Short mmCIF file of C-alpha atoms in Angstrom, two decimals:
data_model
loop_
_atom_site.label_atom_id
_atom_site.label_comp_id
_atom_site.label_asym_id
_atom_site.label_seq_id
_atom_site.Cartn_x
_atom_site.Cartn_y
_atom_site.Cartn_z
CA UNK Q 1 0.00 0.00 0.00
CA UNK Q 2 2.94 2.32 0.65
CA UNK Q 3 3.95 2.71 -3.01
CA UNK Q 4 0.34 3.33 -3.99
CA UNK Q 5 0.05 6.00 -1.29
CA UNK Q 6 3.10 7.77 -2.68
CA UNK Q 7 1.72 7.52 -6.21
CA UNK Q 8 -1.60 8.97 -5.07
CA UNK Q 9 0.18 11.78 -3.25
CA UNK Q 10 2.43 12.51 -6.22
CA UNK Q 11 -0.64 12.70 -8.45
CA UNK Q 12 -2.18 15.03 -5.85
CA UNK Q 13 -5.16 12.75 -5.49
CA UNK Q 14 -4.95 12.51 -1.70
CA UNK Q 15 -6.27 16.05 -1.51
CA UNK Q 16 -9.57 14.89 -3.05
CA UNK Q 17 -12.11 13.89 -0.43
CA UNK Q 18 -13.55 11.00 -2.45
CA UNK Q 19 -10.09 9.49 -2.93
CA UNK Q 20 -9.30 9.88 0.78
CA UNK Q 21 -12.65 8.24 1.59
CA UNK Q 22 -11.88 5.34 -0.76
CA UNK Q 23 -8.41 4.81 0.77
CA UNK Q 24 -9.88 4.99 4.28
CA UNK Q 25 -12.53 2.43 3.30
CA UNK Q 26 -9.89 0.06 1.94
CA UNK Q 27 -7.84 0.42 5.11
CA UNK Q 28 -10.90 -0.23 7.28
CA UNK Q 29 -11.72 -3.32 5.23
CA UNK Q 30 -8.14 -4.53 5.58
CA UNK Q 31 -8.36 -4.04 9.33
CA UNK Q 32 -11.63 -5.99 9.49
CA UNK Q 33 -10.06 -8.84 7.54
CA UNK Q 34 -7.02 -8.84 9.84
CA UNK Q 35 -9.28 -8.88 12.92
CA UNK Q 36 -11.23 -11.82 11.47
CA UNK Q 37 -7.92 -13.63 10.96
CA UNK Q 38 -7.01 -12.91 14.60
CA UNK Q 39 -10.38 -14.29 15.81
CA UNK Q 40 -9.90 -17.39 13.66
CA UNK Q 41 -6.34 -17.87 14.92
CA UNK Q 42 -7.39 -17.65 18.57
CA UNK Q 43 -10.33 -20.02 18.16
CA UNK Q 44 -8.69 -22.35 15.64
CA UNK Q 45 -5.56 -22.90 17.72
CA UNK Q 46 -7.21 -23.43 21.08
CA UNK Q 47 -6.10 -20.21 22.75
CA UNK Q 48 -8.19 -18.99 25.67
CA UNK Q 49 -10.81 -16.44 24.70
CA UNK Q 50 -9.58 -12.86 25.28
CA UNK Q 51 -11.63 -9.72 25.64
CA UNK Q 52 -11.79 -8.16 22.20
CA UNK Q 53 -11.17 -4.57 21.10
CA UNK Q 54 -10.74 -2.89 24.44
CA UNK Q 55 -9.19 0.25 25.81
CA UNK Q 56 -6.80 -0.06 28.73
CA UNK Q 57 -6.65 2.63 31.42
CA UNK Q 58 -4.82 3.02 34.66
CA UNK Q 59 -7.17 3.05 37.63
CA UNK Q 60 -8.41 6.62 37.85
CA UNK Q 61 -5.83 7.68 35.28
CA UNK Q 62 -5.30 8.25 31.61
CA UNK Q 63 -5.94 5.92 28.71
CA UNK Q 64 -3.13 3.54 27.82
CA UNK Q 65 -4.66 3.01 24.39
CA UNK Q 66 -6.70 0.37 22.66
CA UNK Q 67 -5.70 -3.20 21.91
CA UNK Q 68 -7.25 -5.78 19.62
CA UNK Q 69 -7.23 -8.60 22.17
CA UNK Q 70 -6.43 -8.71 25.87
CA UNK Q 71 -6.07 -11.55 28.37
CA UNK Q 72 -6.54 -9.80 31.75
CA UNK Q 73 -5.43 -12.72 33.95
CA UNK Q 74 -2.15 -13.04 32.08
CA UNK Q 75 -1.82 -9.32 31.23
CA UNK Q 76 -1.13 -10.05 27.56
CA UNK Q 77 -2.26 -7.66 24.83
CA UNK Q 78 -2.29 -8.23 21.08
CA UNK Q 79 -2.16 -5.41 18.57
CA UNK Q 80 -2.54 -5.88 14.85
CA UNK Q 81 -0.12 -3.68 12.94
CA UNK Q 82 -2.36 -2.87 10.01
CA UNK Q 83 -0.50 -0.09 8.29
CA UNK Q 84 2.85 1.60 8.39
CA UNK Q 85 3.10 5.08 6.90
CA UNK Q 86 5.18 5.61 3.80
CA UNK Q 87 7.09 8.74 4.62
CA UNK Q 88 10.24 8.02 6.60
CA UNK Q 89 9.51 10.82 9.07
CA UNK Q 90 6.01 9.43 9.66
CA UNK Q 91 7.36 5.88 9.95
CA UNK Q 92 9.91 7.03 12.52
CA UNK Q 93 7.25 8.88 14.51
CA UNK Q 94 4.95 5.84 14.46
CA UNK Q 95 7.82 3.56 15.57
CA UNK Q 96 8.69 5.95 18.41
CA UNK Q 97 5.05 6.17 19.52
CA UNK Q 98 4.66 2.39 19.42
CA UNK Q 99 7.90 1.88 21.34
CA UNK Q 100 6.89 4.48 23.95
CA UNK Q 101 3.46 2.91 24.39
CA UNK Q 102 4.88 -0.59 24.52
CA UNK Q 103 7.43 0.48 27.15
CA UNK Q 104 4.68 2.05 29.24
CA UNK Q 105 2.51 -1.08 29.08
CA UNK Q 106 5.46 -3.34 29.83
CA UNK Q 107 6.45 -1.19 32.83
CA UNK Q 108 2.95 -1.91 34.10
CA UNK Q 109 3.60 -5.63 33.60
CA UNK Q 110 1.57 -6.03 30.39
CA UNK Q 111 3.15 -8.04 27.58
CA UNK Q 112 2.38 -6.58 24.16
CA UNK Q 113 2.43 -8.86 21.11
CA UNK Q 114 2.39 -7.18 17.70
CA UNK Q 115 1.04 -9.25 14.82
CA UNK Q 116 0.94 -8.31 11.16
CA UNK Q 117 -2.03 -9.10 8.93
CA UNK Q 118 0.29 -10.90 6.53
CA UNK Q 119 1.69 -13.19 9.23
CA UNK Q 120 -1.82 -13.85 10.58
CA UNK Q 121 -2.91 -14.89 7.08
CA UNK Q 122 0.20 -16.83 6.04
CA UNK Q 123 1.37 -18.36 9.33
CA UNK Q 124 -1.48 -18.45 11.86
CA UNK Q 125 -0.04 -21.46 13.73
CA UNK Q 126 3.26 -19.63 14.21
CA UNK Q 127 1.46 -16.50 15.42
CA UNK Q 128 -0.68 -18.60 17.78
CA UNK Q 129 2.53 -20.07 19.20
CA UNK Q 130 3.86 -16.56 19.85
CA UNK Q 131 0.69 -15.60 21.72
CA UNK Q 132 0.57 -18.93 23.58
CA UNK Q 133 4.18 -18.41 24.72
CA UNK Q 134 3.32 -14.94 26.03
CA UNK Q 135 0.33 -16.37 27.91
CA UNK Q 136 2.35 -19.24 29.40
CA UNK Q 137 5.30 -17.10 30.44
CA UNK Q 138 2.95 -14.71 32.25
CA UNK Q 139 3.18 -17.07 35.22
CA UNK Q 140 6.91 -16.31 35.49
CA UNK Q 141 6.45 -12.53 35.63
CA UNK Q 142 5.58 -10.28 38.51
CA UNK Q 143 1.85 -9.48 38.64
CA UNK Q 144 0.81 -6.62 36.40
CA UNK Q 145 -0.47 -3.33 37.72
CA UNK Q 146 -4.23 -3.07 37.93
CA UNK Q 147 -5.70 -1.67 34.73
CA UNK Q 148 -9.26 -0.90 33.83
CA UNK Q 149 -10.49 -2.66 30.68
CA UNK Q 150 -13.21 -0.82 28.75
CA UNK Q 151 -14.96 -1.66 25.47
CA UNK Q 152 -14.04 0.63 22.61
#
């Protein structure tokens, strides 16, 4: 999608609302497909059922952000990395934000697993093993800080 985004920008089409709407619709559809693959992976590989699409907050504090799946007892969160921006500056900013957020969650004792739509589609058993490992190793970690889990 990155090359196409650059081509659309170069052609100055991303300033047209109907083109932006079409790109946004395609991205939303891609996200829905990736979420369906995540649901299928969890259920098809015998993982415990998480809470889906929730926002995490500190008790009485600010939002820690939304996650696609969360296992509260093990304090394991899964995020689907649906899209990386094309521009290097944007990509760097997104990487910094993700790293900052991941560090914050991990300081609270929450393990964050990032999965790509491609890996969910092409190697669901491998991705299930990654999540299963995070769930199993939760027993070896200190208990996570209390977080509030809200639907989003």
